[in-house]
Amino acid sequence: MPRSPIQRHLRSDARRGRPPGDGYLPSLGAPESRGATMTPCPQTSCVPESVMVICGVDDAGLRAAFDEQVRRRTRDDGPGPCAEADGAVVRLVAPGGHGWSGITWSDLAGPAGADAAIAAQVRYFGALGLPFEWKLYDYDQPSDLCARLTAAGFLPDEDEAVMVAEVSDVPADVTLPEGVTLREVTTEADVGLVIQVHEQVFGRDESRLRQDLLAQLREAPQSVAMVLAMAGDEPVCSARADFPPGSEFAGLWGGGTLPAWRGRGIYRALVAYRAGLAARRGYRYLTVDASADSEPILRRLGFRCLARTTPYQWALAGPA
């Protein structure tokens, strides 16, 4: 989905981090696989048998709005990757390779069209020297698109639940453990504390994320809110919210709590805090790309699963 620089670096809320892949992936699948009949993707929709209805909009209508306002969004909201439409796909391209690049939406007609579109994007990003991600949703067509991406050299990562809620349905009362307070992130030093939490929680160097956060805080502060949970002088949890102009959807991103502080309601409190921000700014929906860890918490807070999404990663071929 189109994201701010913050979102593009660390996609899902409260998910476990994983190091970026540096391995070799073939740029194209075996020729005989292209255009062949393939097995439909083994993804299961998370929408229950009864039709999901949120604030008077059923799941089909909500998906259509989500696609139009989030996945197909090409509006330039500030610093970060450039969103552009290329035929039946929308892609984000990180300038100079700094940030997230990938496919956020596609509308591919039939196997031949899907294979041609995949090959075109592989050529495009290959010419730029950029690895990229194809963000596949379980309702994308054709139904075997996952197999076609795999045949073209993509590797699937962990799937996530796209959770959505009406802002007014999410409790906005912030309840914190004794001795823990919230701090709005407004300075470079605060961003340093956010990075400190991220590196401890997700286990990787976050130098690039730090630069992305600082750029957005400096150039488009109205589009993002970052918050820290502090136990005295120690940051124990951090999270962000993205507020794209002209959209009904606010996104929750990057929630992570230090292991010693989990199970005390801090993550829940930061969801409530960001829900309050979204309400005051007039947003209708909240969305989260949720890991298996955060999905049950979000369900208890009034979120429902709109779809499942799987990131398919393509990397440049290594030296021969």
PDB file of C-alpha atoms in Angstrom:
ATOM      1  CA  MET A   1       0.000   0.000   0.000  1.00  0.00           C
ATOM      2  CA  PRO A   2       1.270   3.440  -0.660  1.00  0.00           C
ATOM      3  CA  ARG A   3       3.070   4.638   2.424  1.00  0.00           C
ATOM      4  CA  SER A   4       4.995   7.454   3.921  1.00  0.00           C
ATOM      5  CA  PRO A   5       8.752   6.953   4.190  1.00  0.00           C
ATOM      6  CA  ILE A   6       8.108   5.690   7.709  1.00  0.00           C
ATOM      7  CA  GLN A   7       5.616   3.089   6.570  1.00  0.00           C
ATOM      8  CA  ARG A   8       7.683   1.995   3.615  1.00  0.00           C
ATOM      9  CA  HIS A   9      10.628   1.115   5.809  1.00  0.00           C
ATOM     10  CA  LEU A  10       8.784  -0.894   8.421  1.00  0.00           C
ATOM     11  CA  ARG A  11       5.483  -2.096   7.120  1.00  0.00           C
ATOM     12  CA  SER A  12       3.443  -3.682   9.838  1.00  0.00           C
ATOM     13  CA  ASP A  13       2.374  -2.716  13.307  1.00  0.00           C
ATOM     14  CA  ALA A  14       3.967  -4.781  16.100  1.00  0.00           C
ATOM     15  CA  ARG A  15       5.435  -7.380  13.725  1.00  0.00           C
ATOM     16  CA  ARG A  16       8.725  -9.130  14.270  1.00  0.00           C
ATOM     17  CA  GLY A  17      11.553  -7.574  12.305  1.00  0.00           C
ATOM     18  CA  ARG A  18      13.555  -9.477   9.732  1.00  0.00           C
ATOM     19  CA  PRO A  19      16.794  -8.526   8.023  1.00  0.00           C
ATOM     20  CA  PRO A  20      16.578  -7.409   4.409  1.00  0.00           C
ATOM     21  CA  GLY A  21      17.353 -10.199   1.959  1.00  0.00           C
ATOM     22  CA  ASP A  22      20.671 -10.018   0.121  1.00  0.00           C
ATOM     23  CA  GLY A  23      20.457 -13.419  -1.538  1.00  0.00           C
ATOM     24  CA  TYR A  24      20.243 -14.155  -5.216  1.00  0.00           C
ATOM     25  CA  LEU A  25      16.798 -14.443  -6.767  1.00  0.00           C
ATOM     26  CA  PRO A  26      16.478 -15.316 -10.452  1.00  0.00           C
ATOM     27  CA  SER A  27      15.145 -12.373 -12.410  1.00  0.00           C
ATOM     28  CA  LEU A  28      12.687 -14.457 -14.391  1.00  0.00           C
ATOM     29  CA  GLY A  29      11.092 -17.835 -13.925  1.00  0.00           C
ATOM     30  CA  ALA A  30      11.563 -20.781 -16.238  1.00  0.00           C
ATOM     31  CA  PRO A  31      10.136 -19.916 -19.672  1.00  0.00           C
ATOM     32  CA  GLU A  32       7.792 -22.900 -19.688  1.00  0.00           C
ATOM     33  CA  SER A  33       6.041 -21.612 -16.573  1.00  0.00           C
ATOM     34  CA  ARG A  34       4.894 -18.358 -18.119  1.00  0.00           C
ATOM     35  CA  GLY A  35       1.376 -18.638 -19.502  1.00  0.00           C
ATOM     36  CA  ALA A  36       0.884 -22.122 -18.052  1.00  0.00           C
ATOM     37  CA  THR A  37      -2.000 -23.137 -15.814  1.00  0.00           C
ATOM     38  CA  MET A  38      -1.008 -22.764 -12.177  1.00  0.00           C
ATOM     39  CA  THR A  39      -2.501 -23.640  -8.829  1.00  0.00           C
ATOM     40  CA  PRO A  40      -4.547 -20.845  -7.215  1.00  0.00           C
ATOM     41  CA  CYS A  41      -2.880 -19.079  -4.318  1.00  0.00           C
ATOM     42  CA  PRO A  42      -3.300 -20.926  -1.014  1.00  0.00           C
ATOM     43  CA  GLN A  43      -4.502 -17.795   0.756  1.00  0.00           C
ATOM     44  CA  THR A  44      -7.679 -17.894   2.814  1.00  0.00           C
ATOM     45  CA  SER A  45      -9.824 -14.805   3.079  1.00  0.00           C
ATOM     46  CA  CYS A  46     -10.250 -13.655   6.646  1.00  0.00           C
ATOM     47  CA  VAL A  47     -13.738 -12.268   6.017  1.00  0.00           C
ATOM     48  CA  PRO A  48     -16.226 -14.497   7.869  1.00  0.00           C
ATOM     49  CA  GLU A  49     -19.235 -16.121   6.201  1.00  0.00           C
ATOM     50  CA  SER A  50     -21.493 -13.347   7.461  1.00  0.00           C
ATOM     51  CA  VAL A  51     -20.835 -10.169   5.499  1.00  0.00           C
ATOM     52  CA  MET A  52     -18.620  -7.735   7.346  1.00  0.00           C
ATOM     53  CA  VAL A  53     -20.225  -4.318   7.698  1.00  0.00           C
ATOM     54  CA  ILE A  54     -18.349  -1.332   9.109  1.00  0.00           C
ATOM     55  CA  CYS A  55     -20.144   1.996   9.505  1.00  0.00           C
ATOM     56  CA  GLY A  56     -22.763   1.022   6.906  1.00  0.00           C
ATOM     57  CA  VAL A  57     -20.252  -0.162   4.274  1.00  0.00           C
ATOM     58  CA  ASP A  58     -19.973  -3.892   3.482  1.00  0.00           C
ATOM     59  CA  ASP A  59     -16.646  -5.601   2.902  1.00  0.00           C
ATOM     60  CA  ALA A  60     -16.789  -5.231  -0.889  1.00  0.00           C
ATOM     61  CA  GLY A  61     -17.434  -1.504  -0.634  1.00  0.00           C
ATOM     62  CA  LEU A  62     -14.743  -1.077   1.991  1.00  0.00           C
ATOM     63  CA  ARG A  63     -12.212  -2.951  -0.114  1.00  0.00           C
ATOM     64  CA  ALA A  64     -13.063  -0.754  -3.087  1.00  0.00           C
ATOM     65  CA  ALA A  65     -12.516   2.373  -0.985  1.00  0.00           C
ATOM     66  CA  PHE A  66      -9.294   0.933   0.449  1.00  0.00           C
ATOM     67  CA  ASP A  67      -8.000   0.139  -3.042  1.00  0.00           C
ATOM     68  CA  GLU A  68      -8.871   3.574  -4.390  1.00  0.00           C
ATOM     69  CA  GLN A  69      -7.634   5.664  -1.452  1.00  0.00           C
ATOM     70  CA  VAL A  70      -4.690   3.585  -0.235  1.00  0.00           C
ATOM     71  CA  ARG A  71      -3.383   1.031  -2.703  1.00  0.00           C
ATOM     72  CA  ARG A  72      -3.889   3.088  -5.887  1.00  0.00           C
ATOM     73  CA  ARG A  73      -2.875   6.384  -4.322  1.00  0.00           C
ATOM     74  CA  THR A  74      -0.390   8.326  -6.464  1.00  0.00           C
ATOM     75  CA  ARG A  75      -0.736  11.703  -4.766  1.00  0.00           C
ATOM     76  CA  ASP A  76       2.586  13.221  -3.740  1.00  0.00           C
ATOM     77  CA  ASP A  77       2.293  13.758   0.021  1.00  0.00           C
ATOM     78  CA  GLY A  78       5.869  14.809   0.732  1.00  0.00           C
ATOM     79  CA  PRO A  79       9.290  13.215   1.009  1.00  0.00           C
ATOM     80  CA  GLY A  80       9.964   9.623   0.111  1.00  0.00           C
ATOM     81  CA  PRO A  81       9.266   7.225  -2.755  1.00  0.00           C
ATOM     82  CA  CYS A  82       7.473   8.424  -5.864  1.00  0.00           C
ATOM     83  CA  ALA A  83       4.129   6.752  -6.627  1.00  0.00           C
ATOM     84  CA  GLU A  84       3.304   6.227 -10.270  1.00  0.00           C
ATOM     85  CA  ALA A  85       0.791   4.316 -12.363  1.00  0.00           C
ATOM     86  CA  ASP A  86       2.163   2.018 -15.052  1.00  0.00           C
ATOM     87  CA  GLY A  87      -0.696   0.482 -16.976  1.00  0.00           C
ATOM     88  CA  ALA A  88      -2.424  -2.041 -14.731  1.00  0.00           C
ATOM     89  CA  VAL A  89      -0.105  -1.558 -11.749  1.00  0.00           C
ATOM     90  CA  VAL A  90       0.746   1.186  -9.275  1.00  0.00           C
ATOM     91  CA  ARG A  91       4.306   1.225  -7.976  1.00  0.00           C
ATOM     92  CA  LEU A  92       6.427   3.171  -5.526  1.00  0.00           C
ATOM     93  CA  VAL A  93      10.017   3.949  -6.464  1.00  0.00           C
ATOM     94  CA  ALA A  94      12.479   5.030  -3.805  1.00  0.00           C
ATOM     95  CA  PRO A  95      14.698   7.874  -5.044  1.00  0.00           C
ATOM     96  CA  GLY A  96      18.297   6.746  -5.193  1.00  0.00           C
ATOM     97  CA  GLY A  97      17.303   3.420  -3.694  1.00  0.00           C
ATOM     98  CA  HIS A  98      16.780   4.980  -0.260  1.00  0.00           C
ATOM     99  CA  GLY A  99      13.538   3.532   1.071  1.00  0.00           C
ATOM    100  CA  TRP A 100      10.869   1.036   0.067  1.00  0.00           C
ATOM    101  CA  SER A 101      10.108   0.246  -3.578  1.00  0.00           C
ATOM    102  CA  GLY A 102       7.342  -2.004  -4.769  1.00  0.00           C
ATOM    103  CA  ILE A 103       3.981  -2.746  -6.329  1.00  0.00           C
ATOM    104  CA  THR A 104       1.033  -1.637  -4.238  1.00  0.00           C
ATOM    105  CA  TRP A 105      -1.881  -2.426  -6.579  1.00  0.00           C
ATOM    106  CA  SER A 106      -2.548  -4.365  -9.752  1.00  0.00           C
ATOM    107  CA  ASP A 107      -5.517  -5.200 -11.962  1.00  0.00           C
ATOM    108  CA  LEU A 108      -4.219  -7.940 -14.205  1.00  0.00           C
ATOM    109  CA  ALA A 109      -6.494  -9.519 -16.799  1.00  0.00           C
ATOM    110  CA  GLY A 110      -5.714 -13.184 -17.303  1.00  0.00           C
ATOM    111  CA  PRO A 111      -2.521 -15.265 -17.102  1.00  0.00           C
ATOM    112  CA  ALA A 112      -0.799 -13.770 -20.139  1.00  0.00           C
ATOM    113  CA  GLY A 113      -1.407 -10.228 -18.923  1.00  0.00           C
ATOM    114  CA  ALA A 114      -0.175 -11.118 -15.441  1.00  0.00           C
ATOM    115  CA  ASP A 115       3.048 -12.673 -16.705  1.00  0.00           C
ATOM    116  CA  ALA A 116       3.718  -9.716 -19.003  1.00  0.00           C
ATOM    117  CA  ALA A 117       3.105  -7.206 -16.196  1.00  0.00           C
ATOM    118  CA  ILE A 118       5.372  -9.100 -13.795  1.00  0.00           C
ATOM    119  CA  ALA A 119       8.144  -9.293 -16.392  1.00  0.00           C
ATOM    120  CA  ALA A 120       7.779  -5.569 -17.163  1.00  0.00           C
ATOM    121  CA  GLN A 121       8.195  -4.617 -13.494  1.00  0.00           C
ATOM    122  CA  VAL A 122      11.188  -6.914 -13.088  1.00  0.00           C
ATOM    123  CA  ARG A 123      12.814  -5.235 -16.090  1.00  0.00           C
ATOM    124  CA  TYR A 124      11.938  -1.772 -14.797  1.00  0.00           C
ATOM    125  CA  PHE A 125      13.364  -2.221 -11.312  1.00  0.00           C
ATOM    126  CA  GLY A 126      16.273  -4.264 -12.651  1.00  0.00           C
ATOM    127  CA  ALA A 127      17.246  -1.364 -14.915  1.00  0.00           C
ATOM    128  CA  LEU A 128      17.214   0.920 -11.860  1.00  0.00           C
ATOM    129  CA  GLY A 129      19.296  -1.543  -9.878  1.00  0.00           C
ATOM    130  CA  LEU A 130      16.612  -1.759  -7.160  1.00  0.00           C
ATOM    131  CA  PRO A 131      15.195  -4.749  -5.302  1.00  0.00           C
ATOM    132  CA  PHE A 132      11.448  -4.433  -4.816  1.00  0.00           C
ATOM    133  CA  GLU A 133       8.362  -5.984  -3.273  1.00  0.00           C
ATOM    134  CA  TRP A 134       5.079  -7.030  -4.836  1.00  0.00           C
ATOM    135  CA  LYS A 135       2.457  -6.613  -2.127  1.00  0.00           C
ATOM    136  CA  LEU A 136      -0.160  -9.248  -2.926  1.00  0.00           C
ATOM    137  CA  TYR A 137      -3.670  -9.206  -1.418  1.00  0.00           C
ATOM    138  CA  ASP A 138      -5.822 -12.315  -1.229  1.00  0.00           C
ATOM    139  CA  TYR A 139      -8.480 -10.838  -3.533  1.00  0.00           C
ATOM    140  CA  ASP A 140      -6.025  -9.840  -6.292  1.00  0.00           C
ATOM    141  CA  GLN A 141      -6.464 -11.444  -9.689  1.00  0.00           C
ATOM    142  CA  PRO A 142      -5.682 -13.743 -11.342  1.00  0.00           C
ATOM    143  CA  SER A 143      -6.192 -16.211  -8.500  1.00  0.00           C
ATOM    144  CA  ASP A 144      -2.829 -17.865  -9.183  1.00  0.00           C
ATOM    145  CA  LEU A 145      -0.867 -14.609  -9.122  1.00  0.00           C
ATOM    146  CA  CYS A 146       1.211 -15.860  -6.189  1.00  0.00           C
ATOM    147  CA  ALA A 147       2.401 -18.851  -8.230  1.00  0.00           C
ATOM    148  CA  ARG A 148       3.251 -16.591 -11.157  1.00  0.00           C
ATOM    149  CA  LEU A 149       5.258 -14.294  -8.895  1.00  0.00           C
ATOM    150  CA  THR A 150       7.129 -17.304  -7.507  1.00  0.00           C
ATOM    151  CA  ALA A 151       7.839 -18.551 -11.033  1.00  0.00           C
ATOM    152  CA  ALA A 152       9.261 -15.123 -11.873  1.00  0.00           C
ATOM    153  CA  GLY A 153      11.775 -15.335  -9.024  1.00  0.00           C
ATOM    154  CA  PHE A 154       9.944 -13.702  -6.114  1.00  0.00           C
ATOM    155  CA  LEU A 155      10.077 -15.133  -2.611  1.00  0.00           C
ATOM    156  CA  PRO A 156       7.054 -14.856  -0.301  1.00  0.00           C
ATOM    157  CA  ASP A 157       7.466 -13.445   3.178  1.00  0.00           C
ATOM    158  CA  GLU A 158       5.171 -13.829   6.191  1.00  0.00           C
ATOM    159  CA  ASP A 159       1.571 -12.942   5.480  1.00  0.00           C
ATOM    160  CA  GLU A 160      -0.282 -10.293   7.491  1.00  0.00           C
ATOM    161  CA  ALA A 161      -3.886  -9.481   8.273  1.00  0.00           C
ATOM    162  CA  VAL A 162      -5.149  -6.161   6.952  1.00  0.00           C
ATOM    163  CA  MET A 163      -7.150  -5.016   9.968  1.00  0.00           C
ATOM    164  CA  VAL A 164      -9.636  -2.160   9.734  1.00  0.00           C
ATOM    165  CA  ALA A 165     -11.940  -0.408  12.171  1.00  0.00           C
ATOM    166  CA  GLU A 166     -14.149   2.632  12.258  1.00  0.00           C
ATOM    167  CA  VAL A 167     -12.281   5.224  14.302  1.00  0.00           C
ATOM    168  CA  SER A 168     -15.290   5.823  16.529  1.00  0.00           C
ATOM    169  CA  ASP A 169     -15.447   2.109  17.434  1.00  0.00           C
ATOM    170  CA  VAL A 170     -11.894   1.960  18.824  1.00  0.00           C
ATOM    171  CA  PRO A 171     -11.575   2.831  22.526  1.00  0.00           C
ATOM    172  CA  ALA A 172      -9.559   6.033  22.860  1.00  0.00           C
ATOM    173  CA  ASP A 173      -9.028   5.866  26.624  1.00  0.00           C
ATOM    174  CA  VAL A 174      -5.296   5.614  27.301  1.00  0.00           C
ATOM    175  CA  THR A 175      -4.540   3.449  30.353  1.00  0.00           C
ATOM    176  CA  LEU A 176      -0.864   2.926  31.207  1.00  0.00           C
ATOM    177  CA  PRO A 177       0.966   0.926  33.888  1.00  0.00           C
ATOM    178  CA  GLU A 178       2.149   2.858  36.902  1.00  0.00           C
ATOM    179  CA  GLY A 179       5.339   4.779  36.156  1.00  0.00           C
ATOM    180  CA  VAL A 180       4.830   4.791  32.363  1.00  0.00           C
ATOM    181  CA  THR A 181       4.013   7.996  30.493  1.00  0.00           C
ATOM    182  CA  LEU A 182       3.565   8.943  26.833  1.00  0.00           C
ATOM    183  CA  ARG A 183       5.791  11.403  25.007  1.00  0.00           C
ATOM    184  CA  GLU A 184       4.965  12.923  21.641  1.00  0.00           C
ATOM    185  CA  VAL A 185       7.937  12.792  19.292  1.00  0.00           C
ATOM    186  CA  THR A 186       8.872  16.299  18.181  1.00  0.00           C
ATOM    187  CA  THR A 187      12.695  16.489  18.187  1.00  0.00           C
ATOM    188  CA  GLU A 188      15.675  14.741  16.662  1.00  0.00           C
ATOM    189  CA  ALA A 189      16.531  13.379  20.108  1.00  0.00           C
ATOM    190  CA  ASP A 190      13.045  11.861  20.371  1.00  0.00           C
ATOM    191  CA  VAL A 191      13.504  10.209  16.983  1.00  0.00           C
ATOM    192  CA  GLY A 192      16.735   8.745  18.349  1.00  0.00           C
ATOM    193  CA  LEU A 193      14.725   7.112  21.139  1.00  0.00           C
ATOM    194  CA  VAL A 194      12.257   5.695  18.609  1.00  0.00           C
ATOM    195  CA  ILE A 195      15.185   4.161  16.739  1.00  0.00           C
ATOM    196  CA  GLN A 196      16.577   2.790  19.992  1.00  0.00           C
ATOM    197  CA  VAL A 197      13.299   0.923  20.600  1.00  0.00           C
ATOM    198  CA  HIS A 198      13.119  -0.313  17.010  1.00  0.00           C
ATOM    199  CA  GLU A 199      16.631  -1.699  17.046  1.00  0.00           C
ATOM    200  CA  GLN A 200      16.009  -3.537  20.307  1.00  0.00           C
ATOM    201  CA  VAL A 201      12.607  -4.895  19.273  1.00  0.00           C
ATOM    202  CA  PHE A 202      13.251  -5.738  15.628  1.00  0.00           C
ATOM    203  CA  GLY A 203      16.919  -6.670  15.919  1.00  0.00           C
ATOM    204  CA  ARG A 204      18.440  -4.775  13.019  1.00  0.00           C
ATOM    205  CA  ASP A 205      20.215  -1.552  12.171  1.00  0.00           C
ATOM    206  CA  GLU A 206      17.675   1.246  11.622  1.00  0.00           C
ATOM    207  CA  SER A 207      19.935   4.025  10.328  1.00  0.00           C
ATOM    208  CA  ARG A 208      17.887   4.412   7.155  1.00  0.00           C
ATOM    209  CA  LEU A 209      14.642   4.516   9.111  1.00  0.00           C
ATOM    210  CA  ARG A 210      16.085   7.280  11.278  1.00  0.00           C
ATOM    211  CA  GLN A 211      16.754   9.401   8.210  1.00  0.00           C
ATOM    212  CA  ASP A 212      13.242   8.729   6.856  1.00  0.00           C
ATOM    213  CA  LEU A 213      11.636   9.701  10.161  1.00  0.00           C
ATOM    214  CA  LEU A 214      13.627  12.888  10.415  1.00  0.00           C
ATOM    215  CA  ALA A 215      12.785  13.829   6.823  1.00  0.00           C
ATOM    216  CA  GLN A 216       9.075  13.368   7.379  1.00  0.00           C
ATOM    217  CA  LEU A 217       9.119  15.178  10.706  1.00  0.00           C
ATOM    218  CA  ARG A 218      10.932  18.073   9.026  1.00  0.00           C
ATOM    219  CA  GLU A 219       9.135  18.240   5.680  1.00  0.00           C
ATOM    220  CA  ALA A 220       5.620  16.888   6.311  1.00  0.00           C
ATOM    221  CA  PRO A 221       4.966  16.907  10.070  1.00  0.00           C
ATOM    222  CA  GLN A 222       1.206  17.129   9.564  1.00  0.00           C
ATOM    223  CA  SER A 223       1.160  13.700   7.902  1.00  0.00           C
ATOM    224  CA  VAL A 224       2.657  11.700  10.760  1.00  0.00           C
ATOM    225  CA  ALA A 225       2.498  11.302  14.528  1.00  0.00           C
ATOM    226  CA  MET A 226       5.046   9.385  16.554  1.00  0.00           C
ATOM    227  CA  VAL A 227       4.741   8.515  20.221  1.00  0.00           C
ATOM    228  CA  LEU A 228       6.977   6.961  22.869  1.00  0.00           C
ATOM    229  CA  ALA A 229       6.021   5.148  26.048  1.00  0.00           C
ATOM    230  CA  MET A 230       8.581   6.104  28.687  1.00  0.00           C
ATOM    231  CA  ALA A 231       9.382   4.363  31.963  1.00  0.00           C
ATOM    232  CA  GLY A 232      11.267   7.204  33.576  1.00  0.00           C
ATOM    233  CA  ASP A 233      14.044   8.004  31.123  1.00  0.00           C
ATOM    234  CA  GLU A 234      13.818   4.633  29.352  1.00  0.00           C
ATOM    235  CA  PRO A 235      11.773   4.267  26.140  1.00  0.00           C
ATOM    236  CA  VAL A 236       9.906   0.951  26.347  1.00  0.00           C
ATOM    237  CA  CYS A 237       7.517   1.191  23.377  1.00  0.00           C
ATOM    238  CA  SER A 238       7.086   3.335  20.278  1.00  0.00           C
ATOM    239  CA  ALA A 239       4.510   3.603  17.521  1.00  0.00           C
ATOM    240  CA  ARG A 240       3.444   5.810  14.628  1.00  0.00           C
ATOM    241  CA  ALA A 241       0.347   6.886  12.758  1.00  0.00           C
ATOM    242  CA  ASP A 242       0.164   8.125   9.195  1.00  0.00           C
ATOM    243  CA  PHE A 243      -2.418  10.690   8.117  1.00  0.00           C
ATOM    244  CA  PRO A 244      -2.526  10.945   4.307  1.00  0.00           C
ATOM    245  CA  PRO A 245      -4.401  14.049   3.118  1.00  0.00           C
ATOM    246  CA  GLY A 246      -7.564  13.453   1.141  1.00  0.00           C
ATOM    247  CA  SER A 247      -8.097   9.920   2.468  1.00  0.00           C
ATOM    248  CA  GLU A 248     -10.566   8.416   4.926  1.00  0.00           C
ATOM    249  CA  PHE A 249      -7.926   5.914   6.090  1.00  0.00           C
ATOM    250  CA  ALA A 250      -5.309   6.601   8.744  1.00  0.00           C
ATOM    251  CA  GLY A 251      -2.620   3.939   9.110  1.00  0.00           C
ATOM    252  CA  LEU A 252      -1.059   2.576  12.293  1.00  0.00           C
ATOM    253  CA  TRP A 253       2.543   1.472  11.903  1.00  0.00           C
ATOM    254  CA  GLY A 254       5.671   0.311  13.673  1.00  0.00           C
ATOM    255  CA  GLY A 255       4.279  -0.504  17.128  1.00  0.00           C
ATOM    256  CA  GLY A 256       6.911  -2.342  19.145  1.00  0.00           C
ATOM    257  CA  THR A 257       7.358  -2.993  22.869  1.00  0.00           C
ATOM    258  CA  LEU A 258      10.502  -4.147  24.634  1.00  0.00           C
ATOM    259  CA  PRO A 259      10.136  -7.791  25.731  1.00  0.00           C
ATOM    260  CA  ALA A 260      10.352  -7.019  29.457  1.00  0.00           C
ATOM    261  CA  TRP A 261       7.398  -4.613  29.152  1.00  0.00           C
ATOM    262  CA  ARG A 262       5.008  -6.745  27.109  1.00  0.00           C
ATOM    263  CA  GLY A 263       1.726  -7.979  28.502  1.00  0.00           C
ATOM    264  CA  ARG A 264       1.059  -4.776  30.479  1.00  0.00           C
ATOM    265  CA  GLY A 265      -1.302  -3.033  28.069  1.00  0.00           C
ATOM    266  CA  ILE A 266       1.216  -0.581  26.638  1.00  0.00           C
ATOM    267  CA  TYR A 267       0.667  -1.556  23.001  1.00  0.00           C
ATOM    268  CA  ARG A 268      -3.089  -1.318  23.557  1.00  0.00           C
ATOM    269  CA  ALA A 269      -2.628   2.148  25.077  1.00  0.00           C
ATOM    270  CA  LEU A 270      -0.660   3.346  22.054  1.00  0.00           C
ATOM    271  CA  VAL A 271      -3.397   2.082  19.723  1.00  0.00           C
ATOM    272  CA  ALA A 272      -5.922   4.059  21.775  1.00  0.00           C
ATOM    273  CA  TYR A 273      -3.723   7.162  21.699  1.00  0.00           C
ATOM    274  CA  ARG A 274      -3.405   7.054  17.924  1.00  0.00           C
ATOM    275  CA  ALA A 275      -7.131   6.349  17.516  1.00  0.00           C
ATOM    276  CA  GLY A 276      -7.784   9.566  19.446  1.00  0.00           C
ATOM    277  CA  LEU A 277      -5.476  11.484  17.122  1.00  0.00           C
ATOM    278  CA  ALA A 278      -7.264  10.083  14.068  1.00  0.00           C
ATOM    279  CA  ALA A 279     -10.659  11.024  15.513  1.00  0.00           C
ATOM    280  CA  ARG A 280      -9.583  14.590  16.173  1.00  0.00           C
ATOM    281  CA  ARG A 281      -8.254  14.884  12.620  1.00  0.00           C
ATOM    282  CA  GLY A 282     -11.491  13.647  11.111  1.00  0.00           C
ATOM    283  CA  TYR A 283     -10.436  10.244   9.760  1.00  0.00           C
ATOM    284  CA  ARG A 284     -13.119   7.588   9.336  1.00  0.00           C
ATOM    285  CA  TYR A 285     -11.088   4.372   9.386  1.00  0.00           C
ATOM    286  CA  LEU A 286      -7.948   2.942  10.963  1.00  0.00           C
ATOM    287  CA  THR A 287      -5.913   0.276   9.184  1.00  0.00           C
ATOM    288  CA  VAL A 288      -3.103  -1.957  10.381  1.00  0.00           C
ATOM    289  CA  ASP A 289      -1.036  -4.598   8.582  1.00  0.00           C
ATOM    290  CA  ALA A 290      -1.032  -6.896  11.591  1.00  0.00           C
ATOM    291  CA  SER A 291       1.274  -9.709  12.569  1.00  0.00           C
ATOM    292  CA  ALA A 292      -0.034 -12.836  14.261  1.00  0.00           C
ATOM    293  CA  ASP A 293       0.985 -11.282  17.589  1.00  0.00           C
ATOM    294  CA  SER A 294      -0.976  -8.049  17.215  1.00  0.00           C
ATOM    295  CA  GLU A 295      -4.028  -9.388  15.360  1.00  0.00           C
ATOM    296  CA  PRO A 296      -5.834 -10.789  18.464  1.00  0.00           C
ATOM    297  CA  ILE A 297      -5.180  -7.577  20.405  1.00  0.00           C
ATOM    298  CA  LEU A 298      -6.627  -5.521  17.580  1.00  0.00           C
ATOM    299  CA  ARG A 299      -9.698  -7.761  17.331  1.00  0.00           C
ATOM    300  CA  ARG A 300     -10.414  -7.109  20.988  1.00  0.00           C
ATOM    301  CA  LEU A 301     -10.182  -3.374  20.263  1.00  0.00           C
ATOM    302  CA  GLY A 302     -12.844  -3.517  17.551  1.00  0.00           C
ATOM    303  CA  PHE A 303     -10.781  -4.187  14.409  1.00  0.00           C
ATOM    304  CA  ARG A 304     -11.907  -6.667  11.757  1.00  0.00           C
ATOM    305  CA  CYS A 305      -9.880  -8.430   9.098  1.00  0.00           C
ATOM    306  CA  LEU A 306     -10.524  -6.960   5.657  1.00  0.00           C
ATOM    307  CA  ALA A 307      -8.024  -9.120   3.740  1.00  0.00           C
ATOM    308  CA  ARG A 308      -4.740 -10.931   4.038  1.00  0.00           C
ATOM    309  CA  THR A 309      -1.616  -9.641   2.345  1.00  0.00           C
ATOM    310  CA  THR A 310       1.675 -11.336   1.522  1.00  0.00           C
ATOM    311  CA  PRO A 311       4.833  -9.470   0.494  1.00  0.00           C
ATOM    312  CA  TYR A 312       6.691 -11.098  -2.398  1.00  0.00           C
ATOM    313  CA  GLN A 313      10.323 -10.027  -2.546  1.00  0.00           C
ATOM    314  CA  TRP A 314      12.481  -9.730  -5.647  1.00  0.00           C
ATOM    315  CA  ALA A 315      16.212  -9.063  -5.361  1.00  0.00           C
ATOM    316  CA  LEU A 316      18.878  -8.322  -7.921  1.00  0.00           C
ATOM    317  CA  ALA A 317      20.925 -11.209  -9.190  1.00  0.00           C
ATOM    318  CA  GLY A 318      24.283 -11.481  -7.495  1.00  0.00           C
ATOM    319  CA  PRO A 319      27.584 -11.600  -9.332  1.00  0.00           C
ATOM    320  CA  ALA A 320      28.176 -14.663 -11.450  1.00  0.00           C
TER     321      ALA A 320
END
